[in-house]
Amino acid sequence: MIVIAIDGPAGAGKGTLARRLADHYRLNLLDTGLTYRAVAYALLQHALPLDNVSAAETAARQVDLAKLDRAMLSAHAVGEAASKVAVYPTVRRILVEKQRDFAKTPPGAVLDGRDIGTVVCPDADIKLYVTASAEVRAQRRLAEIESIGGSANFSEILADIVRRDERDMGRADSPLKPADDAHLLDTSEMAIEAAFLAAKTIIDDALAKRDKA
Ligand code: C5P
């Protein structure tokens, strides 16, 4: 069993890195952000306010990890709404339980999110905290939108990113922060391949130490 926890702010490149690592180490993969997005999406679909906690709890109970539809949940507005429902401890508890069950399933998993190393899998074999400057993250998001033919305004994206960071780092329950034993990986000046190689070095090292112990 190997569990790899990846945390960090929106747009730091966690998702791509998590996918590469899951492929490489042949592990299951869970983007936990999608679980919060699924709750937000359900509320938006039913035109319910995002502070309707009991509706959010019901939606959280109905989240099926095997049926998370990335394309449906990827909209920027869904991510914003997700960070609003993610402040409710009861909603988090329901989703965290599902995420923990996933992590326990052989042969192990790569999970990415905001609280994986601190709350969901505090005993993970390896914890990575992936960051990049807000400007670089906004630039990447802009390039992503433009690559699929969309258009957006850099300063609006940057303002959104800064606001989301504040909400995720400032909430009382499970705020975004590196676990004490996390390895920090700043990808501001790294392409995905370099970030993957840096993460692989950290992981191979940790696994070699674990196997020796
Ligand atoms: O990573 P993604 O942008 O999909 O996450 C959407 C929102 O879900 C985040 O801004 C955060 O508020 C919330 N989230 C969380 N804990 C996680 C994963 C995501 O609170 N483990």
mmCIF file of C-alpha atoms in Angstrom, residues 27-176:
data_model
loop_
_atom_site.group_PDB
_atom_site.id
_atom_site.type_symbol
_atom_site.label_atom_id
_atom_site.label_comp_id
_atom_site.label_asym_id
_atom_site.label_seq_id
_atom_site.Cartn_x
_atom_site.Cartn_y
_atom_site.Cartn_z
ATOM 1 C CA LEU A 27 -2.120 3.786 -7.907
ATOM 2 C CA ASN A 28 -5.751 4.854 -7.757
ATOM 3 C CA LEU A 29 -6.336 8.566 -8.211
ATOM 4 C CA LEU A 30 -8.788 10.888 -6.508
ATOM 5 C CA ASP A 31 -9.108 14.611 -7.151
ATOM 6 C CA THR A 32 -10.922 15.488 -3.912
ATOM 7 C CA GLY A 33 -11.780 18.949 -5.255
ATOM 8 C CA LEU A 34 -14.306 17.204 -7.500
ATOM 9 C CA THR A 35 -16.215 15.957 -4.443
ATOM 10 C CA TYR A 36 -16.700 19.540 -3.177
ATOM 11 C CA ARG A 37 -17.504 20.627 -6.722
ATOM 12 C CA ALA A 38 -20.176 17.894 -6.996
ATOM 13 C CA VAL A 39 -21.897 19.235 -3.868
ATOM 14 C CA ALA A 40 -21.788 22.816 -5.170
ATOM 15 C CA TYR A 41 -23.037 21.704 -8.594
ATOM 16 C CA ALA A 42 -26.036 19.916 -7.060
ATOM 17 C CA LEU A 43 -27.024 23.071 -5.176
ATOM 18 C CA LEU A 44 -26.548 25.286 -8.234
ATOM 19 C CA GLN A 45 -28.627 22.867 -10.334
ATOM 20 C CA HIS A 46 -31.530 23.146 -7.914
ATOM 21 C CA ALA A 47 -31.087 26.907 -7.559
ATOM 22 C CA LEU A 48 -30.462 26.440 -3.834
ATOM 23 C CA PRO A 49 -28.357 28.973 -1.896
ATOM 24 C CA LEU A 50 -24.826 27.811 -1.164
ATOM 25 C CA ASP A 51 -25.345 28.364 2.553
ATOM 26 C CA ASN A 52 -28.185 25.821 2.722
ATOM 27 C CA VAL A 53 -26.180 23.443 4.885
ATOM 28 C CA SER A 54 -28.726 20.645 5.151
ATOM 29 C CA ALA A 55 -29.135 20.529 1.345
ATOM 30 C CA ALA A 56 -25.337 20.512 1.044
ATOM 31 C CA GLU A 57 -25.135 17.588 3.488
ATOM 32 C CA THR A 58 -27.718 15.653 1.478
ATOM 33 C CA ALA A 59 -25.783 16.353 -1.721
ATOM 34 C CA ALA A 60 -22.552 15.285 0.004
ATOM 35 C CA ARG A 61 -24.099 11.953 1.053
ATOM 36 C CA GLN A 62 -25.113 11.371 -2.548
ATOM 37 C CA VAL A 63 -21.625 11.921 -3.946
ATOM 38 C CA ASP A 64 -20.448 8.740 -5.662
ATOM 39 C CA LEU A 65 -16.667 8.774 -6.132
ATOM 40 C CA ALA A 66 -16.964 6.445 -9.121
ATOM 41 C CA LYS A 67 -19.259 8.859 -10.952
ATOM 42 C CA LEU A 68 -17.502 12.218 -10.642
ATOM 43 C CA ASP A 69 -17.740 13.898 -14.046
ATOM 44 C CA ARG A 70 -14.726 16.181 -14.447
ATOM 45 C CA ALA A 71 -16.026 17.832 -17.625
ATOM 46 C CA MET A 72 -19.340 18.684 -15.991
ATOM 47 C CA LEU A 73 -17.701 19.998 -12.814
ATOM 48 C CA SER A 74 -14.773 21.906 -14.304
ATOM 49 C CA ALA A 75 -16.410 25.350 -14.734
ATOM 50 C CA HIS A 76 -14.731 28.182 -12.919
ATOM 51 C CA ALA A 77 -18.010 29.165 -11.206
ATOM 52 C CA VAL A 78 -18.382 25.636 -9.823
ATOM 53 C CA GLY A 79 -14.904 25.889 -8.259
ATOM 54 C CA GLU A 80 -15.823 29.204 -6.632
ATOM 55 C CA ALA A 81 -19.077 27.725 -5.310
ATOM 56 C CA ALA A 82 -17.200 24.627 -4.091
ATOM 57 C CA SER A 83 -14.953 26.750 -1.904
ATOM 58 C CA LYS A 84 -18.096 28.215 -0.295
ATOM 59 C CA VAL A 85 -19.702 24.867 0.588
ATOM 60 C CA ALA A 86 -16.300 23.538 1.697
ATOM 61 C CA VAL A 87 -16.372 25.733 4.809
ATOM 62 C CA TYR A 88 -19.100 23.615 6.481
ATOM 63 C CA PRO A 89 -17.646 21.017 8.889
ATOM 64 C CA THR A 90 -20.590 18.605 8.519
ATOM 65 C CA VAL A 91 -20.254 18.624 4.725
ATOM 66 C CA ARG A 92 -16.513 18.069 5.013
ATOM 67 C CA ARG A 93 -16.969 15.170 7.441
ATOM 68 C CA ILE A 94 -19.233 13.302 5.003
ATOM 69 C CA LEU A 95 -16.838 13.783 2.081
ATOM 70 C CA VAL A 96 -13.692 13.069 4.114
ATOM 71 C CA GLU A 97 -15.095 9.693 5.161
ATOM 72 C CA LYS A 98 -15.559 8.697 1.499
ATOM 73 C CA GLN A 99 -12.076 9.987 0.647
ATOM 74 C CA ARG A 100 -10.521 7.939 3.470
ATOM 75 C CA ASP A 101 -12.262 4.772 2.289
ATOM 76 C CA PHE A 102 -10.884 5.417 -1.182
ATOM 77 C CA ALA A 103 -7.349 5.885 0.178
ATOM 78 C CA LYS A 104 -7.561 2.559 2.042
ATOM 79 C CA THR A 105 -8.415 0.570 -1.072
ATOM 80 C CA PRO A 106 -5.458 -1.507 -2.386
ATOM 81 C CA PRO A 107 -3.039 -0.865 -4.004
ATOM 82 C CA GLY A 108 -3.257 2.635 -2.493
ATOM 83 C CA ALA A 109 -3.830 6.026 -3.997
ATOM 84 C CA VAL A 110 -2.733 9.488 -4.904
ATOM 85 C CA LEU A 111 -5.192 12.024 -3.497
ATOM 86 C CA ASP A 112 -5.005 15.719 -4.227
ATOM 87 C CA GLY A 113 -6.789 18.535 -2.455
ATOM 88 C CA ARG A 114 -6.336 21.034 0.351
ATOM 89 C CA ASP A 115 -6.372 18.938 3.550
ATOM 90 C CA ILE A 116 -5.123 15.508 2.475
ATOM 91 C CA GLY A 117 -1.838 15.538 4.411
ATOM 92 C CA THR A 118 -3.339 17.340 7.423
ATOM 93 C CA VAL A 119 -6.780 15.728 7.849
ATOM 94 C CA VAL A 120 -7.795 13.069 5.308
ATOM 95 C CA CYS A 121 -4.615 10.968 5.330
ATOM 96 C CA PRO A 122 -2.368 12.205 8.145
ATOM 97 C CA ASP A 123 -0.466 8.898 7.912
ATOM 98 C CA ALA A 124 0.210 9.150 4.169
ATOM 99 C CA ASP A 125 3.561 7.698 3.118
ATOM 100 C CA ILE A 126 4.467 10.874 1.264
ATOM 101 C CA LYS A 127 3.035 14.366 1.522
ATOM 102 C CA LEU A 128 3.693 17.012 -1.105
ATOM 103 C CA TYR A 129 2.658 20.632 -0.824
ATOM 104 C CA VAL A 130 2.637 22.092 -4.312
ATOM 105 C CA THR A 131 2.631 25.854 -4.755
ATOM 106 C CA ALA A 132 3.318 28.499 -7.382
ATOM 107 C CA SER A 133 3.016 32.259 -7.208
ATOM 108 C CA ALA A 134 -0.506 33.640 -7.698
ATOM 109 C CA GLU A 135 0.664 35.399 -10.908
ATOM 110 C CA VAL A 136 2.006 32.173 -12.405
ATOM 111 C CA ARG A 137 -1.157 30.294 -11.461
ATOM 112 C CA ALA A 138 -3.327 33.007 -13.041
ATOM 113 C CA GLN A 139 -1.171 32.941 -16.185
ATOM 114 C CA ARG A 140 -1.558 29.147 -16.457
ATOM 115 C CA ARG A 141 -5.303 29.354 -15.980
ATOM 116 C CA LEU A 142 -5.507 32.040 -18.699
ATOM 117 C CA ALA A 143 -3.464 29.897 -21.106
ATOM 118 C CA GLU A 144 -5.739 26.931 -20.359
ATOM 119 C CA ILE A 145 -8.874 28.949 -21.119
ATOM 120 C CA GLU A 146 -7.341 30.362 -24.313
ATOM 121 C CA SER A 147 -6.199 26.909 -25.446
ATOM 122 C CA ILE A 148 -9.820 25.804 -25.634
ATOM 123 C CA GLY A 149 -10.829 28.916 -27.567
ATOM 124 C CA GLY A 150 -12.103 30.941 -24.625
ATOM 125 C CA SER A 151 -11.090 34.403 -23.547
ATOM 126 C CA ALA A 152 -10.590 35.884 -20.105
ATOM 127 C CA ASN A 153 -9.037 38.813 -18.363
ATOM 128 C CA PHE A 154 -5.729 38.245 -16.521
ATOM 129 C CA SER A 155 -6.434 40.628 -13.654
ATOM 130 C CA GLU A 156 -9.887 39.137 -13.034
ATOM 131 C CA ILE A 157 -8.426 35.629 -12.919
ATOM 132 C CA LEU A 158 -5.672 36.793 -10.577
ATOM 133 C CA ALA A 159 -8.213 38.466 -8.267
ATOM 134 C CA ASP A 160 -10.284 35.248 -8.206
ATOM 135 C CA ILE A 161 -7.237 33.170 -7.347
ATOM 136 C CA VAL A 162 -6.234 35.483 -4.522
ATOM 137 C CA ARG A 163 -9.803 35.462 -3.155
ATOM 138 C CA ARG A 164 -10.011 31.654 -3.321
ATOM 139 C CA ASP A 165 -6.623 31.330 -1.558
ATOM 140 C CA GLU A 166 -7.899 33.569 1.237
ATOM 141 C CA ARG A 167 -11.094 31.556 1.618
ATOM 142 C CA ASP A 168 -9.271 28.190 1.577
ATOM 143 C CA MET A 169 -6.461 29.286 3.911
ATOM 144 C CA GLY A 170 -8.664 31.327 6.216
ATOM 145 C CA ARG A 171 -11.473 28.905 7.029
ATOM 146 C CA ALA A 172 -11.724 27.490 10.542
ATOM 147 C CA ASP A 173 -12.162 23.808 9.587
ATOM 148 C CA SER A 174 -9.278 22.142 7.719
ATOM 149 C CA PRO A 175 -7.675 25.278 6.273
ATOM 150 C CA LEU A 176 -5.204 24.889 3.435
#
